[in-house]
Amino acid sequence: MQTDDVHAITNPALQATGRFDTQNGEKYVAQLCKHFAHKIETHVEGGTGTAALGTGPCTMQASPDTLRITVQAATLDGLSQAKRIIDSHLARFAFREGFEAMDWA
């Protein structure tokens, strides 16, 4: 492994934040954390949650009308994978709202 690779793994520098306008954000934070907890470390308290995705850390924050999720990764591929993980799970949990994908920035 090259030195740059080691630095990238120990210091994830890439991140994306997704937004979903919903009044059910706190419910989705709880659902995501409960679901992910079967395989990875998670923490949820009220409308805030964290998950240790294999690609890097994920933080979730619900407000009364918005769900924001930030994912971090060491590589662009990892970042894309993390966004796909979140989008695919939310598509199952938020299907009643017609969810397709977070608005990622």
PDB file of C-alpha atoms in Angstrom:
ATOM      1  CA  MET A   1       0.000   0.000   0.000  1.00  0.00           C
ATOM      2  CA  GLN A   2       1.342   3.414  -0.921  1.00  0.00           C
ATOM      3  CA  THR A   3       1.670   6.203   1.631  1.00  0.00           C
ATOM      4  CA  ASP A   4      -1.081   8.204  -0.078  1.00  0.00           C
ATOM      5  CA  ASP A   5      -3.429   5.217   0.230  1.00  0.00           C
ATOM      6  CA  VAL A   6      -2.789   4.924   3.965  1.00  0.00           C
ATOM      7  CA  HIS A   7      -3.460   8.633   4.465  1.00  0.00           C
ATOM      8  CA  ALA A   8      -6.689   8.419   2.469  1.00  0.00           C
ATOM      9  CA  ILE A   9      -7.979   5.512   4.543  1.00  0.00           C
ATOM     10  CA  THR A  10      -7.183   7.059   7.924  1.00  0.00           C
ATOM     11  CA  ASN A  11      -8.352  10.540   6.949  1.00  0.00           C
ATOM     12  CA  PRO A  12     -11.455  10.448   4.747  1.00  0.00           C
ATOM     13  CA  ALA A  13     -11.397  13.747   2.898  1.00  0.00           C
ATOM     14  CA  LEU A  14     -14.329  13.306   0.536  1.00  0.00           C
ATOM     15  CA  GLN A  15     -17.868  13.965   1.647  1.00  0.00           C
ATOM     16  CA  ALA A  16     -21.329  14.553   0.266  1.00  0.00           C
ATOM     17  CA  THR A  17     -24.448  15.827   1.993  1.00  0.00           C
ATOM     18  CA  GLY A  18     -27.870  14.748   0.837  1.00  0.00           C
ATOM     19  CA  ARG A  19     -31.170  16.465   1.528  1.00  0.00           C
ATOM     20  CA  PHE A  20     -34.676  15.042   1.467  1.00  0.00           C
ATOM     21  CA  ASP A  21     -37.655  17.275   2.238  1.00  0.00           C
ATOM     22  CA  THR A  22     -39.869  15.217   4.546  1.00  0.00           C
ATOM     23  CA  GLN A  23     -41.746  15.543   7.795  1.00  0.00           C
ATOM     24  CA  ASN A  24     -40.690  11.980   8.680  1.00  0.00           C
ATOM     25  CA  GLY A  25     -36.947  12.566   8.994  1.00  0.00           C
ATOM     26  CA  GLU A  26     -36.692  11.440  12.614  1.00  0.00           C
ATOM     27  CA  LYS A  27     -38.488   8.196  11.745  1.00  0.00           C
ATOM     28  CA  TYR A  28     -36.097   7.534   8.850  1.00  0.00           C
ATOM     29  CA  VAL A  29     -33.013   8.227  10.993  1.00  0.00           C
ATOM     30  CA  ALA A  30     -34.280   5.647  13.501  1.00  0.00           C
ATOM     31  CA  GLN A  31     -35.112   3.122  10.759  1.00  0.00           C
ATOM     32  CA  LEU A  32     -31.749   3.490   9.036  1.00  0.00           C
ATOM     33  CA  CYS A  33     -29.806   3.135  12.284  1.00  0.00           C
ATOM     34  CA  LYS A  34     -31.860   0.148  13.451  1.00  0.00           C
ATOM     35  CA  HIS A  35     -31.438  -1.569  10.084  1.00  0.00           C
ATOM     36  CA  PHE A  36     -27.700  -0.860   9.798  1.00  0.00           C
ATOM     37  CA  ALA A  37     -27.121  -1.967  13.424  1.00  0.00           C
ATOM     38  CA  HIS A  38     -27.533  -5.590  12.342  1.00  0.00           C
ATOM     39  CA  LYS A  39     -24.140  -5.349  10.595  1.00  0.00           C
ATOM     40  CA  ILE A  40     -22.328  -2.166  11.654  1.00  0.00           C
ATOM     41  CA  GLU A  41     -21.975   0.184  14.598  1.00  0.00           C
ATOM     42  CA  THR A  42     -24.696   2.824  14.813  1.00  0.00           C
ATOM     43  CA  HIS A  43     -25.980   5.344  17.312  1.00  0.00           C
ATOM     44  CA  VAL A  44     -29.309   7.135  17.324  1.00  0.00           C
ATOM     45  CA  GLU A  45     -30.681   9.734  19.688  1.00  0.00           C
ATOM     46  CA  GLY A  46     -33.788  11.638  18.759  1.00  0.00           C
ATOM     47  CA  GLY A  47     -33.415  13.008  15.266  1.00  0.00           C
ATOM     48  CA  THR A  48     -29.659  12.455  15.099  1.00  0.00           C
ATOM     49  CA  GLY A  49     -27.865   9.290  14.082  1.00  0.00           C
ATOM     50  CA  THR A  50     -24.482   7.964  13.045  1.00  0.00           C
ATOM     51  CA  ALA A  51     -23.454   4.830  11.193  1.00  0.00           C
ATOM     52  CA  ALA A  52     -19.994   3.421  10.542  1.00  0.00           C
ATOM     53  CA  LEU A  53     -20.502   2.451   6.896  1.00  0.00           C
ATOM     54  CA  GLY A  54     -17.763   0.333   5.349  1.00  0.00           C
ATOM     55  CA  THR A  55     -16.921   3.287   3.117  1.00  0.00           C
ATOM     56  CA  GLY A  56     -16.638   5.778   5.989  1.00  0.00           C
ATOM     57  CA  PRO A  57     -18.707   7.591   8.598  1.00  0.00           C
ATOM     58  CA  CYS A  58     -22.290   8.662   8.019  1.00  0.00           C
ATOM     59  CA  THR A  59     -24.163  11.285  10.041  1.00  0.00           C
ATOM     60  CA  MET A  60     -27.914  11.848   9.911  1.00  0.00           C
ATOM     61  CA  GLN A  61     -29.861  14.854  11.144  1.00  0.00           C
ATOM     62  CA  ALA A  62     -33.619  15.333  11.015  1.00  0.00           C
ATOM     63  CA  SER A  63     -35.385  18.659  11.383  1.00  0.00           C
ATOM     64  CA  PRO A  64     -39.176  19.101  11.336  1.00  0.00           C
ATOM     65  CA  ASP A  65     -39.231  19.280   7.519  1.00  0.00           C
ATOM     66  CA  THR A  66     -35.862  17.982   6.262  1.00  0.00           C
ATOM     67  CA  LEU A  67     -33.581  14.974   6.522  1.00  0.00           C
ATOM     68  CA  ARG A  68     -29.876  15.664   5.940  1.00  0.00           C
ATOM     69  CA  ILE A  69     -27.338  12.876   5.646  1.00  0.00           C
ATOM     70  CA  THR A  70     -23.587  13.364   5.258  1.00  0.00           C
ATOM     71  CA  VAL A  71     -21.388  10.501   4.088  1.00  0.00           C
ATOM     72  CA  GLN A  72     -17.595  10.463   4.010  1.00  0.00           C
ATOM     73  CA  ALA A  73     -15.189   8.236   2.128  1.00  0.00           C
ATOM     74  CA  ALA A  74     -11.541   7.988   1.182  1.00  0.00           C
ATOM     75  CA  THR A  75     -12.226   7.535  -2.548  1.00  0.00           C
ATOM     76  CA  LEU A  76     -14.735   8.739  -5.124  1.00  0.00           C
ATOM     77  CA  ASP A  77     -15.875   5.135  -5.620  1.00  0.00           C
ATOM     78  CA  GLY A  78     -16.449   4.825  -1.876  1.00  0.00           C
ATOM     79  CA  LEU A  79     -18.400   8.075  -1.841  1.00  0.00           C
ATOM     80  CA  SER A  80     -20.605   6.885  -4.711  1.00  0.00           C
ATOM     81  CA  GLN A  81     -21.159   3.572  -2.941  1.00  0.00           C
ATOM     82  CA  ALA A  82     -22.143   5.305   0.318  1.00  0.00           C
ATOM     83  CA  LYS A  83     -24.664   7.501  -1.520  1.00  0.00           C
ATOM     84  CA  ARG A  84     -26.122   4.416  -3.240  1.00  0.00           C
ATOM     85  CA  ILE A  85     -26.441   2.641   0.129  1.00  0.00           C
ATOM     86  CA  ILE A  86     -28.369   5.545   1.635  1.00  0.00           C
ATOM     87  CA  ASP A  87     -30.546   6.088  -1.443  1.00  0.00           C
ATOM     88  CA  SER A  88     -31.441   2.400  -1.821  1.00  0.00           C
ATOM     89  CA  HIS A  89     -32.413   2.023   1.825  1.00  0.00           C
ATOM     90  CA  LEU A  90     -34.428   5.234   1.904  1.00  0.00           C
ATOM     91  CA  ALA A  91     -36.202   4.142  -1.282  1.00  0.00           C
ATOM     92  CA  ARG A  92     -37.540   1.176   0.710  1.00  0.00           C
ATOM     93  CA  PHE A  93     -38.373   3.126   3.864  1.00  0.00           C
ATOM     94  CA  ALA A  94     -39.837   6.251   2.222  1.00  0.00           C
ATOM     95  CA  PHE A  95     -41.680   4.660  -0.698  1.00  0.00           C
ATOM     96  CA  ARG A  96     -44.980   6.220   0.428  1.00  0.00           C
ATOM     97  CA  GLU A  97     -43.440   9.638  -0.233  1.00  0.00           C
ATOM     98  CA  GLY A  98     -42.273   8.707  -3.725  1.00  0.00           C
ATOM     99  CA  PHE A  99     -38.612   8.901  -2.689  1.00  0.00           C
ATOM    100  CA  GLU A 100     -36.113   8.181  -5.475  1.00  0.00           C
ATOM    101  CA  ALA A 101     -32.818   9.744  -4.329  1.00  0.00           C
ATOM    102  CA  MET A 102     -31.420  12.338  -1.961  1.00  0.00           C
ATOM    103  CA  ASP A 103     -30.492  15.711  -3.431  1.00  0.00           C
ATOM    104  CA  TRP A 104     -26.714  15.242  -3.028  1.00  0.00           C
ATOM    105  CA  ALA A 105     -24.242  18.118  -2.946  1.00  0.00           C
TER     106      ALA A 105
END
